Coordinates of C-alpha atoms in Angstrom, one line a residue:
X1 CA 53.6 120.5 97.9
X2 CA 54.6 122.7 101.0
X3 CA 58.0 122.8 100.3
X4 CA 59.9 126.2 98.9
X5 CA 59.5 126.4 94.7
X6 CA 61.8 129.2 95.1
X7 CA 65.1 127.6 95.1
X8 CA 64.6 125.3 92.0
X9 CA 66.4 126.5 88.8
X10 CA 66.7 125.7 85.6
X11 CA 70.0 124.0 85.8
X12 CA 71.2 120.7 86.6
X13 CA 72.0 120.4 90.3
X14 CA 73.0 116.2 90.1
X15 CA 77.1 116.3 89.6
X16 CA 76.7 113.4 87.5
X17 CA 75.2 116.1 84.8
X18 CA 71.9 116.9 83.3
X19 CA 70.9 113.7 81.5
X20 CA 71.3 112.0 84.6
X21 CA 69.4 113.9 86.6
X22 CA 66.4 113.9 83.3
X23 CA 66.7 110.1 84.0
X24 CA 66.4 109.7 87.5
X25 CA 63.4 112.4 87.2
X26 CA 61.9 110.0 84.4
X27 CA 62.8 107.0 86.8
X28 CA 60.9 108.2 89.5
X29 CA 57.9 109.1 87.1
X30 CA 57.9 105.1 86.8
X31 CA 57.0 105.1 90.6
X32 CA 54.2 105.6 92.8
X33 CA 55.5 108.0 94.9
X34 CA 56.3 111.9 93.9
X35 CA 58.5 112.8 91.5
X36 CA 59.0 116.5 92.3
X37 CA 59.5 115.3 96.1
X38 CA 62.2 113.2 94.9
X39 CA 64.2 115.0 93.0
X40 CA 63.7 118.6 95.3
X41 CA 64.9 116.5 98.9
X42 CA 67.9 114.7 96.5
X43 CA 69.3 118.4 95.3
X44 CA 68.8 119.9 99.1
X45 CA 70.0 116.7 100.9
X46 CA 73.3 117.5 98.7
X47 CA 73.0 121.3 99.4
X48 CA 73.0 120.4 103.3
X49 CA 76.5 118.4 102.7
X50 CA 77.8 121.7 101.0
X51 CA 76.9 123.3 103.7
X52 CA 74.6 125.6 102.1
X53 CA 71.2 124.4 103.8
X54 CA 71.0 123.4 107.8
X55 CA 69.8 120.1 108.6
X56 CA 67.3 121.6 110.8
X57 CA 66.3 123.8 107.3
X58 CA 66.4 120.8 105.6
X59 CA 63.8 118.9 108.4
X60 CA 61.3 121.2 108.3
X61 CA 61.3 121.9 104.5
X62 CA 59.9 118.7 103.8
X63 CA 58.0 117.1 106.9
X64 CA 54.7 118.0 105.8
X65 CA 55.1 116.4 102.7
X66 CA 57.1 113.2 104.0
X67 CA 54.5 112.7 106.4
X68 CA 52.2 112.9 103.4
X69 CA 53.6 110.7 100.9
X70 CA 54.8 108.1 103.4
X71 CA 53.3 108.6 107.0
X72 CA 56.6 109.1 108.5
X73 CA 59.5 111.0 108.8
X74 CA 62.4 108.8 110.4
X75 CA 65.1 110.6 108.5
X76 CA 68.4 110.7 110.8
X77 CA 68.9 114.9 110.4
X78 CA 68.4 117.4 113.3
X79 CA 64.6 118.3 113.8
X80 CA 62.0 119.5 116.3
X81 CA 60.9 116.9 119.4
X82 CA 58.6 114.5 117.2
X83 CA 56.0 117.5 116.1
X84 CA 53.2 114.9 115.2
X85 CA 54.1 112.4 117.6
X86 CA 52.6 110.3 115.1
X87 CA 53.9 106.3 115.6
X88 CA 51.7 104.1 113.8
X89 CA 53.5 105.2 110.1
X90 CA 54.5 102.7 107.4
X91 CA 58.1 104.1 108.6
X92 CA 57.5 103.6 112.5
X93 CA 56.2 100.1 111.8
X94 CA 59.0 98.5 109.4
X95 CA 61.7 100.0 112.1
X96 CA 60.6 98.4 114.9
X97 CA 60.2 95.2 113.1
X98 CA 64.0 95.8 111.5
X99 CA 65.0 96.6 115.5
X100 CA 63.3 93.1 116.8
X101 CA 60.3 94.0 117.6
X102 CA 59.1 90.8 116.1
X103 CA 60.6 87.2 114.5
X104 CA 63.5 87.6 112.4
X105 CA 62.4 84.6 110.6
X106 CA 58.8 85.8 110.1
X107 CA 57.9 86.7 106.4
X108 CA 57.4 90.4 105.2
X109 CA 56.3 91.5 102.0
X110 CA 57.0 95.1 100.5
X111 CA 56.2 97.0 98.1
X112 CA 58.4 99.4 95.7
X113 CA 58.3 101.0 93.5
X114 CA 80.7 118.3 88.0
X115 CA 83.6 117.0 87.4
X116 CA 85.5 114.5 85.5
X117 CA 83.9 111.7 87.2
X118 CA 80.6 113.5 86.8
X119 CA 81.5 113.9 83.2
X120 CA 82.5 109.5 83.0
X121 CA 78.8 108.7 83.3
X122 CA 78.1 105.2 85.6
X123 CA 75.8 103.5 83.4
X124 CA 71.8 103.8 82.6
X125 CA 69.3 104.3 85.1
X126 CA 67.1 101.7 84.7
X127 CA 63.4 102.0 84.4
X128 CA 61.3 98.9 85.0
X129 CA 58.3 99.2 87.8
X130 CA 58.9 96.4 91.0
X131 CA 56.6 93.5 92.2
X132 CA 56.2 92.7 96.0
X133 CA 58.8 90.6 97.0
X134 CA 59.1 88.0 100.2
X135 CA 61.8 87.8 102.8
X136 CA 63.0 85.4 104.8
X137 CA 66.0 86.5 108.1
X138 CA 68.8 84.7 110.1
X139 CA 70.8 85.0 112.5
X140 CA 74.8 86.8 113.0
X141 CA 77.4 87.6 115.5
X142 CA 78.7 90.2 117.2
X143 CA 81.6 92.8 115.9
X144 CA 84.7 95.1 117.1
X145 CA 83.8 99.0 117.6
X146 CA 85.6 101.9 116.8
X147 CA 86.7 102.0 113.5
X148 CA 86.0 103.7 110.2
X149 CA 85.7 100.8 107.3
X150 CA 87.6 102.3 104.4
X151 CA 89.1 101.9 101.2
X152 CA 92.6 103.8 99.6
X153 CA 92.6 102.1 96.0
X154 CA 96.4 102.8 94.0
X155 CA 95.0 103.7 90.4
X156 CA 98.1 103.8 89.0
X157 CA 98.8 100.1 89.7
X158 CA 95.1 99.1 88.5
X159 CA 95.6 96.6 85.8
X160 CA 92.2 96.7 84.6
X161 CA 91.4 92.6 85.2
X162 CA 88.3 93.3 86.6
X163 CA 89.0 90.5 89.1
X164 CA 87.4 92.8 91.9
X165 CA 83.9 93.2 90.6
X166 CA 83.8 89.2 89.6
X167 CA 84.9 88.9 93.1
X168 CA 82.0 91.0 94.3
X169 CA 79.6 89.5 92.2
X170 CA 80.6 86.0 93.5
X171 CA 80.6 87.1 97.1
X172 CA 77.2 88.9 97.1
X173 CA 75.0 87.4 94.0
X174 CA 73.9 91.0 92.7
X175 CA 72.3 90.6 89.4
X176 CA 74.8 91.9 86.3
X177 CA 74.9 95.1 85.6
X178 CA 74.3 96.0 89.1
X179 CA 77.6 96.7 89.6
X180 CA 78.4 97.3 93.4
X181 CA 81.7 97.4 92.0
X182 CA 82.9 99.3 88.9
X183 CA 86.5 99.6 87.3
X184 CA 86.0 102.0 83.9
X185 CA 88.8 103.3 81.6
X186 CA 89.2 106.5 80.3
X187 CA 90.8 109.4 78.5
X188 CA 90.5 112.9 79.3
X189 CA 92.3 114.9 76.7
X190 CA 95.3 115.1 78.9
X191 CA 95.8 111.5 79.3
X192 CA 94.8 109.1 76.6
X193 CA 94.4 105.2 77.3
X194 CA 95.5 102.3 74.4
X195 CA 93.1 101.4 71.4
X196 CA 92.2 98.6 73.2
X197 CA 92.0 96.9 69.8
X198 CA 95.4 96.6 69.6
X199 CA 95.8 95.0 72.6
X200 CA 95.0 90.8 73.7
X201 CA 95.0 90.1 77.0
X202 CA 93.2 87.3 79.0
X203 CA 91.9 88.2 82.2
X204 CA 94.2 86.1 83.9
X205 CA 97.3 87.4 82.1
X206 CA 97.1 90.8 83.2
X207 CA 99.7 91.0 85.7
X208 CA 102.4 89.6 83.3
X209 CA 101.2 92.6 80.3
X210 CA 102.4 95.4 80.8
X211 CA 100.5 97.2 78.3
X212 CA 97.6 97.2 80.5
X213 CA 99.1 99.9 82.3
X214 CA 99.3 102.1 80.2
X215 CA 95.3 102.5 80.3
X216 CA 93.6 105.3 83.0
X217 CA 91.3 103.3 85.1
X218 CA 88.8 104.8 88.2
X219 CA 87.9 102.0 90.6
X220 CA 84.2 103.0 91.8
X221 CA 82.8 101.2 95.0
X222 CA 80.0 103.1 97.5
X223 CA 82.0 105.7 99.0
X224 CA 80.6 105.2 102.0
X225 CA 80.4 108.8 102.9
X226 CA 80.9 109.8 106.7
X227 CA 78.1 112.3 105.4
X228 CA 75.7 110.5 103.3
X229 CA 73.3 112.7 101.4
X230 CA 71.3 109.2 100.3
X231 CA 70.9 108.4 104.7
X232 CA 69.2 112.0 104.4
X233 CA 66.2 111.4 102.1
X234 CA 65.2 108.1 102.9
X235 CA 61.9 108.4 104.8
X236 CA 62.4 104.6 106.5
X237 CA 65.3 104.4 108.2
X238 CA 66.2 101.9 105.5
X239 CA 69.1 103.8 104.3
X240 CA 71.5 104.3 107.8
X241 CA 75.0 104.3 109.1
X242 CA 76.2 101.8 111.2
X243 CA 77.5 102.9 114.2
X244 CA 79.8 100.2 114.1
X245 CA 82.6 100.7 111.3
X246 CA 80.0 103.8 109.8
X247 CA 79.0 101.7 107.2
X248 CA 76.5 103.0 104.6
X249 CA 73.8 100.2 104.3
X250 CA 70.3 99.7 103.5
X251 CA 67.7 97.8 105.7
X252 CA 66.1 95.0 102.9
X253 CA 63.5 94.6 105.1
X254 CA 62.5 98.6 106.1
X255 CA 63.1 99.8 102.4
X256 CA 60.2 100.6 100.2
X257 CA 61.6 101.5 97.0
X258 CA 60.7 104.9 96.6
X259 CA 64.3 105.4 95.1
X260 CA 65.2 108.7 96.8
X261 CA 68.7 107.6 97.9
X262 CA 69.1 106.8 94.3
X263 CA 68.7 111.0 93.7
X264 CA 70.1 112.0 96.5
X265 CA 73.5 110.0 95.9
X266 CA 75.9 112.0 93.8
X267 CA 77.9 109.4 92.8
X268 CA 75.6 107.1 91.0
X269 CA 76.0 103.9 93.1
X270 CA 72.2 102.9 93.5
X271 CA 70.5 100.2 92.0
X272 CA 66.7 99.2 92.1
X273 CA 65.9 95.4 92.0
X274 CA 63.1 95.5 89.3
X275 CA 62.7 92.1 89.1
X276 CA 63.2 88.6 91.2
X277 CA 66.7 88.1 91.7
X278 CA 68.8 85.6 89.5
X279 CA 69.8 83.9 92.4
X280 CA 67.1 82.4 94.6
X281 CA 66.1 83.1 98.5
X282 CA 67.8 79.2 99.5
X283 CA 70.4 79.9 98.2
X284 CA 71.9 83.1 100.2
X285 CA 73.6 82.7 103.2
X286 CA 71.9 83.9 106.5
X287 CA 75.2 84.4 107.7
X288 CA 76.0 86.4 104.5
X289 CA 72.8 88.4 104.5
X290 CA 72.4 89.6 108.6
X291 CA 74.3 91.4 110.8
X292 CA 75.0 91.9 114.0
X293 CA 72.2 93.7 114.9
X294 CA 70.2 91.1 112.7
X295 CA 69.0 93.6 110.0
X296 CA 69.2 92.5 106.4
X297 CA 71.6 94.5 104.8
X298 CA 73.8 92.9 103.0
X299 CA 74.0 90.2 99.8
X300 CA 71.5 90.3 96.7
X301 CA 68.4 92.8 97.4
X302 CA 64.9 91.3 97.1
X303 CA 62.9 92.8 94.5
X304 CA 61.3 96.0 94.9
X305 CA 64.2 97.1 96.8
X306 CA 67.8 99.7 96.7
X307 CA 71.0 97.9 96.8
X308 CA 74.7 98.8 96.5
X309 CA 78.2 98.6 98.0
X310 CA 78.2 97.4 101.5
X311 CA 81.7 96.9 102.4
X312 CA 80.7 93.3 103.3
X313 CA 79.2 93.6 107.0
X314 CA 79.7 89.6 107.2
X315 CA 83.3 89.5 106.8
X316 CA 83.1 92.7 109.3
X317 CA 80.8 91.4 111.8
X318 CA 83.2 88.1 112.0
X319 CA 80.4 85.6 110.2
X320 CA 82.8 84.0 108.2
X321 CA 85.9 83.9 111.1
X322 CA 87.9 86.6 112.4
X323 CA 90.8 86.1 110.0
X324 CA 88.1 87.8 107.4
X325 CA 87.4 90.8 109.4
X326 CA 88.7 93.6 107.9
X327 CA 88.9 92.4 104.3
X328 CA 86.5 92.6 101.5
X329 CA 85.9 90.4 98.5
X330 CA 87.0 92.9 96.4
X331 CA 90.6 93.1 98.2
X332 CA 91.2 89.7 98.6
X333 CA 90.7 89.1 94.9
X334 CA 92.6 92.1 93.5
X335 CA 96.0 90.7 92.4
X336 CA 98.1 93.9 91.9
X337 CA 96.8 94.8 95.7
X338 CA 95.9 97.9 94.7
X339 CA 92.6 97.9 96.8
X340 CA 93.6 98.6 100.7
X341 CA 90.5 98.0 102.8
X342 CA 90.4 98.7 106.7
X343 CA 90.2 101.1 109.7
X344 CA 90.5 104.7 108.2
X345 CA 90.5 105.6 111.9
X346 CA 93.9 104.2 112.4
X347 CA 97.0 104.8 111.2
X348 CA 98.4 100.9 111.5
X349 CA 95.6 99.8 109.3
X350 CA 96.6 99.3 105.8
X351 CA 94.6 102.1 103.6
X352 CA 96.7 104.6 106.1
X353 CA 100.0 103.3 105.4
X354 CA 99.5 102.7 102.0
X355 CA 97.9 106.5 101.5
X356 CA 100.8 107.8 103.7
X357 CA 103.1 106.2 102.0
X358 CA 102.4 104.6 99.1
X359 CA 106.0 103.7 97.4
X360 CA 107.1 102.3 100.7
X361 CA 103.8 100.3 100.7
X362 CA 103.9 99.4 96.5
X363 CA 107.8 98.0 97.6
X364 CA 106.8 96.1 100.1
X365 CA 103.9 94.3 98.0
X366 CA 106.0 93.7 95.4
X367 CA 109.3 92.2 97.3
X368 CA 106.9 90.5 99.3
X369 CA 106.2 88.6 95.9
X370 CA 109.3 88.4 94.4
X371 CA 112.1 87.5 97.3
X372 CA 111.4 83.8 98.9
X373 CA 110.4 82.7 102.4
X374 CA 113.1 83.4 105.1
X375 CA 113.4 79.8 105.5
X376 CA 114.5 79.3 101.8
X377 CA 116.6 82.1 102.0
X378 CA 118.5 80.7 105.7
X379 CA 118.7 77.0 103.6
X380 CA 120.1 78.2 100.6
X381 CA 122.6 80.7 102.8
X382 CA 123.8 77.9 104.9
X383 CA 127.6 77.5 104.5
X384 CA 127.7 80.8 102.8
X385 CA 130.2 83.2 104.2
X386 CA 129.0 87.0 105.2
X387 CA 130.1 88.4 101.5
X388 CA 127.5 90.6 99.5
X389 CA 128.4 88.9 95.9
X390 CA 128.5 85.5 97.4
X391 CA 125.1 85.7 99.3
X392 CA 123.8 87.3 95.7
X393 CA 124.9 84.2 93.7
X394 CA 123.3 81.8 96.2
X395 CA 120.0 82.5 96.1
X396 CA 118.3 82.6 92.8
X397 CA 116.0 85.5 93.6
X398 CA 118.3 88.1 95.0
X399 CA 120.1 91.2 93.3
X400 CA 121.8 93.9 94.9
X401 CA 118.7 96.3 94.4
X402 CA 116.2 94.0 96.0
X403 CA 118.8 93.0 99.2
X404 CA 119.2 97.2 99.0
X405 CA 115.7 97.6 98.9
X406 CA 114.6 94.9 101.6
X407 CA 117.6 96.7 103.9
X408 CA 115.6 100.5 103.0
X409 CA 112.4 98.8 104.5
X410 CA 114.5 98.1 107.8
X411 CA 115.9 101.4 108.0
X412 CA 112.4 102.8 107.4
X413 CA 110.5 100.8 109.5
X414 CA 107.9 103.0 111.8
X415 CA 106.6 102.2 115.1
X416 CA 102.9 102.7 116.0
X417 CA 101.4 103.5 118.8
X418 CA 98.3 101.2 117.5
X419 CA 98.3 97.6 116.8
X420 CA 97.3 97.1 113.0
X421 CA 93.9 95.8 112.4
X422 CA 92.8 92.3 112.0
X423 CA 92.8 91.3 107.9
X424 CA 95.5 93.9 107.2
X425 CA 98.3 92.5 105.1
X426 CA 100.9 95.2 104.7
X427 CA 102.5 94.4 108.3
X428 CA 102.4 90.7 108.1
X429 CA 104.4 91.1 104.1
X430 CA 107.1 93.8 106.1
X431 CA 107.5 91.4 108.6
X432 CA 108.2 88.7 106.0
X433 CA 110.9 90.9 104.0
X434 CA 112.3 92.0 107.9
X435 CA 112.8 88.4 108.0
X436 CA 114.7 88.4 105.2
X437 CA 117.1 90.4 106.3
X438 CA 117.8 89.0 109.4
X439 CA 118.3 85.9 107.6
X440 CA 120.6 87.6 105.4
X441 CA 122.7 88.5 108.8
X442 CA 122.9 84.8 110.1
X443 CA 125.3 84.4 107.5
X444 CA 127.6 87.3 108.9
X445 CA 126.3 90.0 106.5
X446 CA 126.4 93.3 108.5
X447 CA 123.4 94.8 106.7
X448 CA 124.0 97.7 109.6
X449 CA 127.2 98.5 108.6
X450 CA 128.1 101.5 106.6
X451 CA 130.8 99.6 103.8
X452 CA 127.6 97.1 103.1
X453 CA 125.4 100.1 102.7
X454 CA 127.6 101.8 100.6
X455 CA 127.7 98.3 98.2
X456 CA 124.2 98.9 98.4
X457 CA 124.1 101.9 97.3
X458 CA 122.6 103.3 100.7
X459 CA 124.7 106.2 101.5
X460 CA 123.7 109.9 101.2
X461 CA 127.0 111.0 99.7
X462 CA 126.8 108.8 96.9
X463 CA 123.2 109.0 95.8
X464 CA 122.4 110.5 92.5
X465 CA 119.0 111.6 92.3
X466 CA 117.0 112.1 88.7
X467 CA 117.7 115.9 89.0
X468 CA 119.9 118.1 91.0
X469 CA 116.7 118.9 93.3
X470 CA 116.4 116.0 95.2
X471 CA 118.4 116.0 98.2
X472 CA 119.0 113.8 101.1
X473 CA 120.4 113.6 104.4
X474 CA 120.4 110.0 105.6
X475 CA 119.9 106.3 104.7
X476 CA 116.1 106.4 105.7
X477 CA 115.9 109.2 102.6
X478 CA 118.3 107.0 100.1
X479 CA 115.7 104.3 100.9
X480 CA 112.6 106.2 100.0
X481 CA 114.2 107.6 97.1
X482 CA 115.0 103.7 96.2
X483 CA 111.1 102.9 96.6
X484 CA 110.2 105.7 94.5
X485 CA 112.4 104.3 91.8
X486 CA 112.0 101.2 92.0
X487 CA 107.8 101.4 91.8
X488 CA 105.2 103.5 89.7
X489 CA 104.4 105.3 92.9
X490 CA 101.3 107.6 92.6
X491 CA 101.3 111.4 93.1
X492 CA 98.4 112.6 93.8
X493 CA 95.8 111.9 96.1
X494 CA 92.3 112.6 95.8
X495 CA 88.3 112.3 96.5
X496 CA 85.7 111.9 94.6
X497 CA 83.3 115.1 94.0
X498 CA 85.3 116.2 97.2
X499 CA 83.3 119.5 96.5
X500 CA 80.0 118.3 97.3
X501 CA 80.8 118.1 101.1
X502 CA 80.0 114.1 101.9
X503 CA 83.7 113.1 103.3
X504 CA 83.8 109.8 101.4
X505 CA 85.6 107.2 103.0
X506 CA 87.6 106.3 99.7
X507 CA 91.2 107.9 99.2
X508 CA 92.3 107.7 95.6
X509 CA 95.9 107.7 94.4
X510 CA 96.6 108.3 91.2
X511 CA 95.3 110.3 88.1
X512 CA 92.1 112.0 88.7
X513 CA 90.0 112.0 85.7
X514 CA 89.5 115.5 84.5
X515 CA 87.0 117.6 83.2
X516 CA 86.5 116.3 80.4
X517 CA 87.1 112.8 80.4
X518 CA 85.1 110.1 79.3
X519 CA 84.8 106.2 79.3
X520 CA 87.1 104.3 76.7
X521 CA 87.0 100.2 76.2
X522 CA 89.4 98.8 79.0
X523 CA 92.1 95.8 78.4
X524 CA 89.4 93.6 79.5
X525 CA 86.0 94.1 78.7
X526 CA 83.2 93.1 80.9
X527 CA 81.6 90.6 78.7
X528 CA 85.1 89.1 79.0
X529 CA 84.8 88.0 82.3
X530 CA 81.1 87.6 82.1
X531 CA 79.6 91.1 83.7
X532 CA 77.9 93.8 82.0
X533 CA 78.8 97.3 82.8
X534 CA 75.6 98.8 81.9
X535 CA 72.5 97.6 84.1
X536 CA 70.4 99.4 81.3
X537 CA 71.6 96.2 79.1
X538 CA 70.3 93.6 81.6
X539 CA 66.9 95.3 81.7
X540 CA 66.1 95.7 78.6
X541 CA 66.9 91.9 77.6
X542 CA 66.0 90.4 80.8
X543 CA 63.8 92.2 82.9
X544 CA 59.9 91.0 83.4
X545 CA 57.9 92.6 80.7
X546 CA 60.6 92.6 78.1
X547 CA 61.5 89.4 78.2
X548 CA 62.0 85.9 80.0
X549 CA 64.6 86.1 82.6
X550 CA 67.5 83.6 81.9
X551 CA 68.2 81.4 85.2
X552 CA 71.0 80.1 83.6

């Protein structure tokens, strides 16, 4: 081992804590490749994203003993020119096949083998050794450049459902426990969630209890870090970013298990495929597994082989239609909208305006579901005259707050200089309430006018705020004010183990989980909706050499 001894201590350098770290180093034990490798590149990979080692340090710390253990060294960091020039390594072979280099539809086997969230714990590591697995590839499109695929996910507005990771699981067939998508309550000392004992609900029934709010829920996908400490380890090129949309994926058919990403990543989002998937090769989309560049990255991982989050590259790379590009499975099934998926990179795109602005954005969602179509609205208006308590009584849905509030989304209305991305839904539910309002007008109405305001409870010199410290100057400020009473609007905004250096590409609003907080039973357990939230459980009931797997 050529690499320097002299920075290893004593203590635990993984921010998920010390018995994760002893697990992933007993994980790696299970494996035929070097432990002590491992788990050294996994604590400096994160030490280069601090900013504490160069990536030119980094390189040259561990080539020798890459090139050792796996014949390459493709890692994406800064380096020498090619100091072996050596080509004709297990790494150099599965990325030219990956880039083309040979039939997409010929078979290749492989071989495998901080702080409050760090405190929360995601699960076991499991320990089971791989088999060789078979692949077979397909064919995809082409996709838009230039953006930043992204999440901003409203934790205040979580209901706990669990509706996103049966969405996930759906979309992508990973097997349970696996959890590319993870939604855990807890209680930190400072905020406590329900005995969940006490409290019923059906999965379904969620968004009409309101008890369920009253839990502390963090949302966990792949962060998708614009840094990625796991993209620095990984001896294959398996483990990349996309250039396209900077997507975080891993190359099913360039990985080799040796789990490193799985060290390296400090927020626990790795699984290993120990055994043959649940669901079968026939039955997985080619569609849904390659993209554009026709690499296997996304759906189910073969056996032997790291998966997690992708951020679904098919939906991305316009496989399943353009009206599906920038949306996730996880989005669309969310049904208090609190997951906003799309370009980070611009400020139309709907995890910017909801991050920007997120009690304008909660409004909007939820008069978007509570006032009817403009063309009810002009029906049931027709005939009325242009009088505020007459237009109120005819339709069934109004009251003056929601024609007030609908009138504060006009009067805050912003104009970008960007178009907002395809799949975004914030703009299209504006421009419904916008048309509200102008229906609202036809009837004579003048929404514009100060007296109507002032019915509406729009003008400055009237508004009383919650305390004598909030002041405004216009309408636009009434209106926010409005939104922030009218919704349970977040306050803070945060990342996750923002310390560590990564730049994740997942805003949280919200209550962030503190130091010493820990996992509690949520409103709706996993077994509820038929997940596990502990991959640990799967393997140890299910997983060749402790038991039959169930194909049911």
């Amino acid at each position: 081992m050529s690499f320097d001894d002299d920075t290893s201590d004593d203590e635990a350098f993984h921010p998920l804590g010390e018995s994760w770290q002893d697990d992933l180093e007993e994980m790696l034990d299970e494996t035929e490749y070097d432990t002590e490798l491992g788990m050294e590149m996994g604590r400096d990979a994160m030490r280069v994203t601090k900013g504490e080692l160069s990536e030119e340090e980094f390189h040259e710390r561990y080539h020798d003993d890459v090139m050792a253990e796996f014949g390459e060294d493709e890692r994406p960091i800064a380096s020498p020119d090619d100091v072996d020039g050596n080509e004709d390594g297990i790494g150099s072979t599965l990325l030219e096949f990956a880039n083309g280099d040979g039939s997409r539809r010929e078979m290749l086997k492989k071989t495998g083998a901080g702080l409050g969230f760090a405190s929360l714990g995601w699960g076991a590591v499991d320990q089971q050794e791989p088999e060789p697995a078979v692949e077979e590839a397909g064919e995809v499109q082409d996709a838009d450049e230039g953006t930043q695929w992204g999440m901003t996910i409203d934790l205040e507005n979580c209901d706990g459902c669990l509706a996103c990771v049966t969405a996930c699981n759906q979309e992508h067939n990973w097997d349970q426990g696996a959890n590319w998508m993870y939604v855990l309550a807890f209680e930190d000392g400072a905020v406590e969630s329900p005995d969940p004992d006490t409290v019923d609900v059906d999965p379904e029934d969620c968004g009409d209890n309101p008890v369920v709010h009253d839990f502390n829920y963090l949302v966990r996908p792949c962060q998708h870090c614009t840094d990625a400490p796991c993209e620095k380890v990984c001896p294959t090129t398996a483990r990349h970013t996309r250039d396209r949309g900077g997507l975080v994926l891993t190359d099913y058919d360039v990985c080799i298990g040796c789990r490193y990403c799985q060290v390296a990543c400090p927020y626990g989002v790795n699984y290993f495929q120990w055994g043959e998937p649940k669901t079968d090769e026939d039955e997985l989309s080619a569609d849904m597994v390659y993209d554009y560049r026709d690499r296997r990255v996304s759906s189910r991982a073969p056996r032997g082989v790291m998966s997690k989050c992708v951020f679904d590259p098919a939906r991305q790379d316009g496989n399943f239609g353009e009206g599906n590009i920038g949306t996730s499975a996880c989005e669309v099934a969310c049904p208090p909208n609190v997951i906003q998926f799309g370009d980070k990179n611009n400020p139309a795109s709907d995890p910017e305006r909801y991050r920007e602005n997120p009690a304008r954005s909660r409004t909007i969602i939820n008069l978007d579901a509570a006032l009817p179509s403009a063309d009810s609205v002009s029906s049931s208006l027709e005939g009325v005259s242009g009088d505020l308590d007459a237009v109120i009584d005819a339709v069934d849905e109004f009251t003056r707050r929601r024609i007030a509030l609908a009138t504060g989304i006009r009067i805050t209305q912003e104009d970008y200089e960007e178009e907002a991305p395809p799949g975004d839904s914030l703009p299209d539910k504006e421009a419904g309430i916008l048309e509200v309002v102008s229906a609202i007008e036809e009837t004579g109405l003048d929404l514009e006018s100060d007296e109507v305001r002032r019915e509406l409870g729009l003008m400055p010199d009237q508004f009383e705020g919650p305390s004598q410290d909030v002041q405004v100057a216009d309408t636009a400020e009434v209106a926010q004010e409005l939104f922030e009473d009218y919704v349970n609007a977040p306050q803070n905004e945060f990342e996750l183990l923002a310390d560590i250096g990564t730049n994740p590409n997942v805003d949280y609003l919200g209550h962030q989980p503190g130091p010493e907080a820990h996992q509690v039973r949520g409103p709706v357990s996993y077994e509820d909706v038929g997940m596990l939230d502990t991959r640990q459980n799967a393997l140890e009931e299910e997983t060749v050499g402790l038991g039959p797997i169930d194909s049911s």
